Tab-separated table of C-alpha atoms and ligand atoms in Angstrom:
chain	number	residue	atom	x	y	z
A	82	MET	CA	-5.326	-25.446	-1.308
A	83	ASP	CA	-1.751	-23.874	-2.730
A	84	HIS	CA	0.747	-24.268	-4.969
A	85	PHE	CA	3.780	-24.361	-2.254
A	86	ASN	CA	4.758	-28.032	-3.261
A	87	LEU	CA	7.721	-29.805	-2.506
A	88	LYS	CA	9.744	-31.163	-6.545
A	89	ASP	CA	12.324	-33.280	-5.631
A	90	GLY	CA	12.537	-32.366	-3.012
A	91	VAL	CA	12.944	-28.592	-2.772
A	92	LEU	CA	10.001	-26.341	-1.616
A	93	HIS	CA	8.863	-24.799	-5.274
A	94	ALA	CA	5.991	-21.571	-5.257
A	95	GLU	CA	4.342	-22.958	-8.324
A	96	ASP	CA	7.299	-24.189	-10.823
A	97	VAL	CA	9.893	-21.816	-8.742
A	98	SER	CA	12.113	-23.114	-6.538
A	99	LEU	CA	12.441	-21.023	-3.481
A	100	PRO	CA	15.864	-21.779	-3.178
A	101	ALA	CA	16.284	-20.026	-7.064
A	102	ILE	CA	14.667	-16.290	-5.424
A	103	ALA	CA	16.491	-17.037	-1.881
A	104	GLU	CA	19.877	-16.055	-3.516
A	105	ALA	CA	18.672	-14.047	-6.594
A	106	VAL	CA	16.372	-11.633	-4.136
A	107	GLY	CA	18.486	-12.089	-0.639
A	108	THR	CA	16.698	-13.221	2.181
A	109	PRO	CA	13.133	-11.949	4.448
A	110	VAL	CA	11.134	-11.784	1.608
A	111	TYR	CA	7.496	-12.533	0.476
A	112	VAL	CA	6.630	-14.970	-2.381
A	113	TYR	CA	3.686	-14.831	-3.432
A	114	SER	CA	1.138	-17.189	-6.190
A	115	THR	CA	-0.380	-16.358	-9.082
A	116	ALA	CA	-1.945	-19.457	-9.674
A	117	THR	CA	-3.542	-20.016	-5.780
A	118	ILE	CA	-5.065	-15.590	-5.487
A	119	GLU	CA	-6.850	-17.333	-8.479
A	120	ARG	CA	-7.671	-20.286	-7.464
A	121	HIS	CA	-9.243	-18.352	-4.710
A	122	VAL	CA	-10.429	-15.937	-6.059
A	123	GLU	CA	-12.436	-18.516	-8.408
A	124	VAL	CA	-13.700	-20.437	-5.675
A	125	PHE	CA	-15.006	-17.224	-4.068
A	126	LYS	CA	-16.386	-16.559	-7.142
A	127	ALA	CA	-18.396	-19.868	-7.492
A	128	ALA	CA	-19.474	-19.938	-3.757
A	129	LEU	CA	-21.984	-17.030	-4.034
A	130	ALA	CA	-23.457	-18.769	-7.564
A	131	ASP	CA	-25.963	-19.351	-5.956
A	132	VAL	CA	-26.836	-16.227	-4.513
A	133	GLU	CA	-29.498	-13.514	-5.094
A	134	SER	CA	-28.225	-10.832	-5.927
A	135	GLY	CA	-29.725	-7.985	-9.230
A	136	PRO	CA	-28.759	-8.570	-12.588
A	137	ALA	CA	-25.019	-6.501	-11.785
A	138	GLY	CA	-24.551	-10.219	-9.144
A	139	PRO	CA	-22.380	-9.643	-6.090
A	140	LEU	CA	-20.136	-7.505	-5.859
A	141	ILE	CA	-16.423	-9.063	-4.672
A	142	ALA	CA	-14.835	-6.372	-2.979
A	143	PHE	CA	-11.224	-7.449	-1.842
A	144	ALA	CA	-10.084	-6.015	0.946
A	145	VAL	CA	-6.618	-4.330	0.700
A	146	LYS	CA	-5.515	-3.876	4.078
A	147	ALA	CA	-4.855	-8.037	3.213
A	148	ASN	CA	-1.853	-7.438	1.076
A	149	PRO	CA	-1.856	-4.123	-1.157
A	150	ASN	CA	0.918	-5.043	-2.814
A	151	ARG	CA	0.377	-3.365	-6.490
A	152	ALA	CA	0.523	-6.719	-8.567
A	153	VAL	CA	-0.886	-8.574	-6.364
A	154	LEU	CA	-4.462	-5.927	-7.197
A	155	ALA	CA	-3.444	-5.988	-10.750
A	156	THR	CA	-3.797	-9.846	-10.721
A	157	MET	CA	-7.591	-9.311	-8.737
A	158	ALA	CA	-8.248	-6.649	-10.876
A	159	ASN	CA	-7.866	-9.081	-14.203
A	160	MET	CA	-10.155	-11.139	-12.304
A	161	GLY	CA	-13.346	-8.471	-11.984
A	162	LEU	CA	-12.223	-7.717	-8.227
A	163	GLY	CA	-13.119	-4.541	-6.977
A	164	ALA	CA	-11.963	-3.584	-3.378
A	165	ASP	CA	-12.484	-2.769	-0.040
A	166	VAL	CA	-10.120	-0.036	1.008
A	167	VAL	CA	-9.527	1.311	4.379
A	168	SER	CA	-7.759	4.484	4.005
A	169	GLY	CA	-6.957	7.011	1.037
A	170	GLY	CA	-3.586	5.874	0.558
A	171	GLU	CA	-5.874	1.766	-0.251
A	172	LEU	CA	-7.790	3.766	-2.637
A	173	LEU	CA	-4.674	5.528	-4.655
A	174	ARG	CA	-3.519	2.057	-4.386
A	175	ALA	CA	-6.424	-0.384	-5.718
A	176	ARG	CA	-6.732	1.952	-8.804
A	177	ALA	CA	-3.099	2.395	-9.340
A	178	ALA	CA	-3.661	-1.465	-9.585
A	179	GLY	CA	-6.466	-1.141	-12.092
A	180	MET	CA	-9.661	-1.368	-9.844
A	181	PRO	CA	-12.547	0.483	-11.492
A	182	ALA	CA	-13.559	3.467	-9.029
A	183	ASP	CA	-17.597	2.309	-9.282
A	184	ARG	CA	-16.379	-1.800	-7.355
A	185	ILE	CA	-14.288	0.294	-4.363
A	186	VAL	CA	-16.193	0.446	-1.072
A	187	PHE	CA	-14.878	2.811	1.275
A	188	SER	CA	-14.806	1.660	4.967
A	189	GLY	CA	-13.541	2.791	8.770
A	190	VAL	CA	-14.252	4.499	11.636
A	191	GLY	CA	-11.816	7.564	11.210
A	192	LYS	CA	-12.188	8.926	7.382
A	193	THR	CA	-11.281	12.362	7.372
A	194	ALA	CA	-12.795	15.190	4.911
A	195	GLU	CA	-9.497	15.186	2.308
A	196	GLU	CA	-10.005	11.322	2.246
A	197	MET	CA	-13.911	12.150	1.807
A	198	ARG	CA	-13.192	14.464	-1.600
A	199	LEU	CA	-10.559	12.088	-2.439
A	200	GLY	CA	-13.565	8.927	-2.847
A	201	LEU	CA	-15.855	11.032	-4.812
A	202	THR	CA	-13.252	12.461	-7.110
A	203	GLU	CA	-12.653	9.424	-8.369
A	204	GLY	CA	-16.340	7.931	-7.843
A	205	ILE	CA	-16.553	5.132	-5.263
A	206	PHE	CA	-19.554	2.747	-5.558
A	207	GLN	CA	-20.508	3.323	-1.503
A	208	PHE	CA	-19.199	4.227	1.457
A	209	ASN	CA	-19.953	2.416	4.603
A	210	LEU	CA	-20.667	5.431	7.316
A	211	GLU	CA	-19.622	3.922	10.572
A	212	SER	CA	-21.796	6.992	12.807
A	213	GLU	CA	-23.432	9.962	12.361
A	214	PRO	CA	-20.974	12.486	13.050
A	215	GLU	CA	-19.061	10.675	10.235
A	216	ALA	CA	-22.466	10.667	7.896
A	217	GLU	CA	-22.938	14.635	9.013
A	218	MET	CA	-19.385	15.473	7.493
A	219	LEU	CA	-19.452	13.672	4.018
A	220	ALA	CA	-22.749	15.801	3.473
A	221	GLU	CA	-20.750	18.604	4.447
A	222	VAL	CA	-18.134	17.514	1.481
A	223	ALA	CA	-20.305	16.530	-0.636
A	224	THR	CA	-22.472	19.772	-0.429
A	225	ALA	CA	-18.930	21.772	-0.833
A	226	MET	CA	-18.550	19.856	-4.221
A	227	GLY	CA	-21.809	19.834	-5.597
A	228	VAL	CA	-21.785	16.176	-5.962
A	229	ARG	CA	-24.156	13.397	-3.902
A	230	ALA	CA	-22.571	10.393	-1.248
A	231	PRO	CA	-23.390	7.149	-1.767
A	232	VAL	CA	-24.121	5.713	2.099
A	233	ALA	CA	-24.677	2.889	3.425
A	234	PHE	CA	-24.348	2.286	7.154
A	235	ARG	CA	-21.965	0.105	8.889
A	236	ILE	CA	-24.159	-1.635	11.420
A	237	ASN	CA	-22.738	-3.573	14.942
A	238	PRO	CA	-25.032	-6.524	15.466
A	239	ASN	CA	-23.178	-7.115	18.606
A	240	VAL	CA	-22.622	-10.796	18.020
A	241	ILE	CA	-19.564	-11.998	19.829
A	242	ALA	CA	-17.262	-12.979	15.762
A	243	GLY	CA	-15.547	-16.067	18.363
A	244	THR	CA	-12.430	-14.997	17.160
A	245	HIS	CA	-8.988	-13.261	18.373
A	246	ALA	CA	-10.773	-9.874	20.872
A	247	LYS	CA	-8.299	-7.905	18.249
A	248	ILE	CA	-9.819	-9.144	15.551
A	249	SER	CA	-12.890	-9.084	16.437
A	250	THR	CA	-15.008	-6.003	15.322
A	251	GLY	CA	-19.160	-6.990	16.091
A	252	GLY	CA	-19.273	-6.549	19.494
A	253	SER	CA	-21.653	-3.571	21.341
A	254	GLU	CA	-18.168	-2.453	22.705
A	255	ASP	CA	-15.596	-2.539	20.051
A	256	LYS	CA	-15.580	1.185	17.879
A	257	PHE	CA	-17.060	-0.108	14.912
A	258	GLY	CA	-20.380	0.037	12.779
A	259	VAL	CA	-23.420	2.045	14.527
A	260	ALA	CA	-25.576	-0.168	16.729
A	261	TYR	CA	-27.904	-1.947	15.889
A	262	ASP	CA	-30.316	-0.373	18.247
A	263	ARG	CA	-29.149	3.221	16.544
A	264	ALA	CA	-29.703	2.442	12.885
A	265	LEU	CA	-33.329	3.717	12.296
A	266	ALA	CA	-31.983	7.141	14.081
A	267	ALA	CA	-29.120	7.444	12.022
A	268	TYR	CA	-31.046	6.515	8.421
A	269	ALA	CA	-33.341	8.710	10.212
A	270	ARG	CA	-30.391	11.406	10.880
A	271	ALA	CA	-28.628	10.784	7.554
A	272	THR	CA	-32.237	11.524	4.904
A	273	GLU	CA	-32.071	14.766	6.729
A	274	LEU	CA	-29.117	15.859	6.064
A	275	PRO	CA	-28.032	17.388	2.634
A	276	GLY	CA	-25.796	15.442	-0.391
A	277	LEU	CA	-26.126	12.210	0.693
A	278	ASP	CA	-28.309	9.225	-1.162
A	279	ILE	CA	-28.432	6.408	0.870
A	280	ARG	CA	-27.627	2.584	-0.610
A	281	GLY	CA	-27.882	0.344	1.787
A	282	VAL	CA	-26.311	-1.616	5.372
A	283	ALA	CA	-23.409	-3.324	5.857
A	284	VAL	CA	-21.747	-5.373	8.717
A	285	HIS	CA	-18.066	-7.041	9.118
A	286	ILE	CA	-17.624	-8.657	12.657
A	287	GLY	CA	-14.518	-9.423	12.198
A	288	SER	CA	-11.422	-11.328	10.867
A	289	GLN	CA	-10.835	-15.556	10.414
A	290	LEU	CA	-13.589	-16.583	11.955
A	291	THR	CA	-13.778	-20.838	11.597
A	292	ASP	CA	-17.729	-21.310	12.189
A	293	LEU	CA	-20.612	-19.922	10.708
A	294	ALA	CA	-22.528	-19.118	13.187
A	295	PRO	CA	-21.513	-15.626	14.288
A	296	SER	CA	-21.600	-14.777	10.346
A	297	ARG	CA	-25.010	-16.022	10.338
A	298	ALA	CA	-26.970	-13.951	12.922
A	299	ALA	CA	-25.422	-11.020	12.432
A	300	PHE	CA	-26.954	-11.342	8.313
A	301	GLU	CA	-30.848	-12.550	9.798
A	302	LYS	CA	-30.053	-9.078	11.468
A	303	ILE	CA	-29.421	-7.404	9.291
A	304	GLY	CA	-31.877	-8.388	7.335
A	305	THR	CA	-34.646	-7.609	10.190
A	306	LEU	CA	-33.166	-4.291	9.896
A	307	ILE	CA	-33.938	-3.977	5.908
A	308	ALA	CA	-37.439	-4.704	6.396
A	309	GLU	CA	-37.159	-1.859	9.394
A	310	LEU	CA	-35.668	-0.066	6.899
A	311	ARG	CA	-38.175	-0.526	4.380
A	312	ALA	CA	-40.867	0.269	5.875
A	313	ALA	CA	-39.915	3.569	6.880
A	314	GLY	CA	-39.197	4.453	4.031
A	315	TYR	CA	-35.675	3.650	3.148
A	316	SER	CA	-35.120	2.552	0.006
A	317	ILE	CA	-32.652	-0.557	0.639
A	318	ALA	CA	-30.581	-1.598	-2.664
A	319	THR	CA	-27.377	-2.998	-1.205
A	320	ALA	CA	-26.310	-5.422	1.637
A	321	ASP	CA	-22.467	-5.584	1.873
A	322	LEU	CA	-21.520	-8.966	3.953
A	323	GLY	CA	-17.704	-7.396	5.009
A	324	GLY	CA	-15.695	-10.504	4.792
A	325	GLY	CA	-13.358	-12.468	7.948
A	326	LEU	CA	-13.665	-15.971	6.500
A	327	GLY	CA	-10.938	-17.774	7.903
A	328	VAL	CA	-8.265	-19.897	6.698
A	329	PRO	CA	-6.585	-22.741	7.235
A	330	TYR	CA	-2.854	-22.337	9.337
A	331	ASP	CA	-2.451	-24.754	11.789
A	332	PRO	CA	-2.641	-28.595	10.165
A	333	ALA	CA	-3.402	-29.640	13.679
A	334	LYS	CA	-7.030	-28.036	13.599
A	335	PRO	CA	-10.457	-28.476	12.086
A	336	VAL	CA	-10.618	-26.182	8.440
A	337	PRO	CA	-12.410	-23.439	8.874
A	338	PRO	CA	-15.364	-23.110	6.774
A	339	LEU	CA	-14.971	-23.966	3.151
A	340	PRO	CA	-15.754	-20.523	1.217
A	341	ALA	CA	-18.657	-23.111	-0.641
A	342	ALA	CA	-20.183	-23.842	3.111
A	343	TYR	CA	-20.078	-19.992	3.590
A	344	GLY	CA	-21.474	-19.348	-0.113
A	345	ALA	CA	-24.610	-21.753	1.598
A	346	MET	CA	-25.329	-19.988	4.581
A	347	VAL	CA	-25.569	-16.597	2.461
A	348	SER	CA	-27.854	-18.137	-0.187
A	349	GLU	CA	-30.573	-19.324	2.386
A	350	VAL	CA	-30.055	-16.187	5.199
A	351	THR	CA	-30.549	-13.304	2.281
A	352	LYS	CA	-33.560	-14.827	0.057
A	353	GLY	CA	-35.473	-12.388	-0.627
A	354	TRP	CA	-33.518	-9.473	0.712
A	355	ASN	CA	-33.911	-7.746	-2.735
A	356	VAL	CA	-30.585	-6.032	-3.087
A	357	ARG	CA	-27.472	-6.531	-4.551
A	358	LEU	CA	-24.508	-8.228	-2.317
A	359	VAL	CA	-21.715	-7.062	-1.186
A	360	PHE	CA	-18.842	-9.416	-0.141
A	361	GLU	CA	-15.119	-8.176	1.213
A	362	PRO	CA	-13.222	-10.610	1.664
A	363	GLY	CA	-9.197	-9.955	2.419
A	364	ARG	CA	-7.184	-13.449	3.973
A	365	VAL	CA	-9.656	-16.030	2.085
A	366	ILE	CA	-7.995	-14.756	-1.351
A	367	VAL	CA	-4.541	-14.140	-0.536
A	368	GLY	CA	-3.500	-15.753	3.062
A	369	ASN	CA	-2.564	-19.214	1.379
A	370	ALA	CA	-1.178	-17.235	-1.751
A	371	GLY	CA	1.826	-16.891	0.608
A	372	VAL	CA	5.167	-17.221	2.437
A	373	LEU	CA	7.870	-15.842	3.906
A	374	LEU	CA	10.933	-17.132	2.417
A	375	SER	CA	14.023	-17.072	5.303
A	376	ARG	CA	17.261	-18.502	6.954
A	377	VAL	CA	18.322	-19.883	9.091
A	378	ILE	CA	20.708	-17.404	10.579
A	379	ARG	CA	21.964	-19.626	14.114
A	380	VAL	CA	21.119	-22.623	16.479
A	381	LYS	CA	21.835	-21.267	20.070
A	382	GLN	CA	21.012	-23.622	23.238
A	383	GLY	CA	19.146	-22.932	25.160
A	384	VAL	CA	18.461	-24.497	29.101
A	385	THR	CA	15.777	-26.889	27.574
A	386	ASP	CA	15.143	-25.871	24.070
A	387	PRO	CA	17.094	-24.403	21.303
A	388	PHE	CA	16.262	-21.087	19.407
A	389	VAL	CA	16.425	-21.727	16.114
A	390	ILE	CA	17.006	-17.477	14.996
A	391	VAL	CA	16.181	-16.803	11.620
A	392	ASP	CA	16.558	-13.548	9.908
A	393	ALA	CA	12.944	-12.730	9.401
A	394	ALA	CA	11.360	-11.092	12.188
A	395	MET	CA	8.176	-9.168	14.109
A	396	ASN	CA	8.827	-6.652	11.916
A	397	ASP	CA	8.172	-8.560	8.511
A	398	LEU	CA	5.909	-10.923	10.051
A	399	MET	CA	4.167	-9.250	12.715
A	400	ARG	CA	1.040	-11.947	13.311
A	401	PRO	CA	2.230	-14.104	15.465
A	402	SER	CA	3.100	-11.004	18.455
A	403	LEU	CA	0.740	-8.859	17.385
A	404	TYR	CA	-2.259	-11.904	17.720
A	405	ASP	CA	-0.418	-15.053	19.128
A	406	ALA	CA	-1.242	-16.381	15.787
A	407	TRP	CA	0.273	-19.603	14.101
A	408	HIS	CA	2.239	-19.796	11.569
A	409	ASP	CA	3.826	-23.276	9.923
A	410	ILE	CA	7.265	-23.014	9.658
A	411	VAL	CA	8.377	-25.342	6.449
A	412	GLN	CA	12.061	-26.736	5.825
A	413	VAL	CA	12.560	-25.704	1.953
A	414	SER	CA	14.859	-28.330	1.840
A	415	PRO	CA	13.778	-31.338	4.259
A	416	THR	CA	15.738	-33.527	5.398
A	417	GLY	CA	12.870	-36.106	7.009
A	418	THR	CA	13.778	-35.296	11.014
A	419	ALA	CA	12.638	-32.785	13.494
A	420	MET	CA	13.001	-31.355	16.392
A	421	THR	CA	11.817	-29.687	19.159
A	422	ALA	CA	12.724	-26.041	19.075
A	423	ASN	CA	11.989	-21.686	20.057
A	424	VAL	CA	11.957	-19.802	16.073
A	425	VAL	CA	12.892	-16.437	16.801
A	426	GLY	CA	13.976	-13.424	15.030
A	427	PRO	CA	16.960	-10.831	15.689
A	428	ILE	CA	14.870	-8.400	16.783
A	429	CYS	CA	15.215	-6.999	20.876
A	430	GLU	CA	12.255	-8.178	22.397
A	431	SER	CA	10.729	-11.418	23.290
A	432	GLY	CA	7.837	-10.853	21.605
A	433	ASP	CA	9.937	-11.105	18.863
A	434	THR	CA	8.976	-15.212	18.974
A	435	PHE	CA	7.556	-16.960	16.003
A	436	ALA	CA	7.066	-20.368	17.696
A	437	ARG	CA	7.778	-22.144	21.515
A	438	LYS	CA	8.233	-25.559	21.534
A	439	ARG	CA	7.273	-26.046	17.897
A	440	VAL	CA	8.581	-29.434	16.563
A	441	MET	CA	9.668	-29.149	13.278
A	442	ASP	CA	11.686	-30.201	10.368
A	443	SER	CA	15.290	-29.881	11.758
A	444	VAL	CA	17.313	-27.288	10.456
A	445	GLU	CA	20.695	-26.171	11.078
A	446	PRO	CA	22.409	-22.534	10.115
A	447	GLY	CA	22.347	-21.159	6.334
A	448	ASP	CA	19.430	-23.687	6.145
A	449	LEU	CA	16.575	-21.973	4.396
A	450	VAL	CA	12.323	-22.218	6.143
A	451	VAL	CA	8.881	-20.527	4.917
A	452	PHE	CA	6.320	-19.517	6.721
A	453	LYS	CA	2.751	-20.493	5.806
A	454	THR	CA	0.052	-18.520	4.930
A	455	ALA	CA	1.829	-15.392	5.490
A	456	GLY	CA	-0.327	-14.092	2.431
A	457	ALA	CA	-2.292	-11.572	4.419
A	458	TYR	CA	-1.229	-9.468	7.182
A	459	GLY	CA	1.821	-10.361	6.967
A	460	ALA	CA	4.093	-7.868	4.146
A	461	THR	CA	1.374	-5.011	4.591
A	462	MET	CA	2.397	-4.701	8.284
A	463	ALA	CA	5.663	-4.966	8.186
A	464	ASN	CA	7.915	-2.029	9.425
A	465	THR	CA	11.581	-0.567	10.102
A	466	TYR	CA	11.791	-1.614	13.880
A	467	ASN	CA	15.294	-1.835	14.474
A	468	SER	CA	16.272	0.232	11.415
A	469	ARG	CA	15.836	-3.435	9.641
A	470	ALA	CA	14.903	-3.109	5.781
A	471	LEU	CA	11.436	-3.128	4.090
A	472	THR	CA	10.939	-7.012	3.627
A	473	PRO	CA	10.692	-7.395	-0.527
A	474	GLU	CA	7.684	-8.858	-2.622
A	475	VAL	CA	7.890	-11.688	-5.275
A	476	LEU	CA	5.088	-12.957	-6.830
A	477	VAL	CA	5.682	-16.374	-8.876
A	478	ASN	CA	3.510	-17.158	-11.796
A	479	GLY	CA	4.379	-20.618	-13.669
A	480	ASP	CA	7.847	-20.410	-14.358
A	481	GLN	CA	8.343	-17.693	-14.052
A	482	TRP	CA	8.582	-14.254	-10.748
A	483	ALA	CA	9.331	-10.669	-10.410
A	484	VAL	CA	10.389	-8.759	-8.130
A	485	VAL	CA	7.194	-7.008	-6.834
A	486	ARG	CA	8.555	-4.997	-4.071
A	487	ALA	CA	12.523	-4.412	-3.994
A	488	ARG	CA	14.587	-4.621	-0.901
A	489	GLN	CA	14.405	-1.142	0.215
A	490	PRO	CA	17.765	-0.134	1.245
A	491	VAL	CA	18.778	1.352	4.641
A	492	GLU	CA	20.248	4.155	3.323
A	493	ALA	CA	17.388	5.095	2.412
A	494	LEU	CA	15.858	4.749	5.607
A	495	ILE	CA	18.766	6.624	6.995
A	496	ALA	CA	17.855	9.459	4.090
A	497	ALA	CA	14.660	10.192	4.565
A	498	ASP	CA	15.272	11.501	8.646
A	499	THR	CA	16.474	15.627	8.170
A	500	LEU	CA	18.924	16.754	10.875
A	501	PRO	CA	17.347	20.002	11.790
A	502	PRO	CA	18.977	23.634	11.475
A	503	TRP	CA	20.314	23.467	15.150
A	504	ILE	CA	22.539	20.144	14.570
B	106	LIG	C1	-10.489	-6.356	7.871
B	106	LIG	C2	-11.789	-6.345	6.821
B	106	LIG	C3	-12.348	-6.647	5.790
B	106	LIG	C4	-11.146	-7.884	5.836
B	106	LIG	O1	-11.238	-9.302	6.511
B	106	LIG	P1	-11.095	-10.598	6.208
B	106	LIG	O2	-10.811	-10.939	7.702
B	106	LIG	O3	-9.071	-10.756	6.064
B	106	LIG	O4	-11.705	-11.498	4.984
B	106	LIG	C5	-13.199	-6.251	5.699
B	106	LIG	N1	-13.957	-5.851	5.820
B	106	LIG	C6	-13.970	-4.875	6.529
B	106	LIG	C7	-14.570	-3.444	6.557
B	106	LIG	C8	-12.388	-4.762	6.862
B	106	LIG	O5	-12.046	-3.730	7.958
């Protein structure tokens, strides 16, 4: 459920009309809904109400990479969420948004010594290590600083997530985690190293998961591993079950499992684990909470279907070109008539195509459209290809709204390059 609805025939974000935002800020622009973010956080918390997770309850660490806007993160920080970060930059952003260090988990296969120092200086909750060499580096960094690093190993359970290959992370040929069969050896190695406090285990098998079975299979393997690790003498206090729950993009497709069903599955599988559970949801919190608002520049005749050329492009929203992702495209002021069209951006790449042969609300030049479900992996992946300014972001809250990232002038982009002395 989201808070983007028609009022008097015009699409609104909560109580704010999208044409008003387009008028004031220009297009393309990302628009987020506070009420939708808050609702999704509440739904996710409620879904976990019955899981066994010790006195502290589960730690919900929002996956910052899904939407790192400071205002979006601060909205979640105010609701008690922590952060799952995958770089020093994300760690600093989470802290700048008011997320407490002791609710921050650091994931990723390529943490550098500098990023490890930052995590240790801040005093984060846990490092999720993805290899033995990474454990060795962290041990060295922690020892040099005279501190101890709380760690878990991310385990690669060799479970096929059934999602797009580029967002599938739990197969044995994927770069992520320590292979399930190597897990005991990795813990043994970490125990030999100075400066590491072994805390737990972690797993994350992929994103936009639309079936609970692969997650269940992965979590069952983690349960078995926890028992094996304890039998071998390791104290396991945390189990991080990652993120990955899918969201509906295409209204014609079955709705992915709801958080409540996910929570019930987790509750069943993790019963008796006697750990604090950590969750790293990203998309399920912010996906439906954002749209990309764009204006139709012109409609060009095609051989079969017309091309609707909009002012948003693959640099603003990469998911279609990167993952063949499907985004619903709707008129801000629908007339009730439909057309079949190819929807494309202005960039000089054939990959700059949002939709082919899409049956959609009919549009004319100057009309506003939105790409729905663009709150996750949208603005965060935007870039300046074709010397296009970075997409601005707006946050709506009831009848209020604010620019939470200003449109960067193209002049700033040009000024960022400097000439060498010989030119
Ligand atoms: C990307 C990522 C997530 C979040 O995935 P979603 O599908 O957005 O929920 C969680 N944990 C890790 C380690 C990730 O890389």
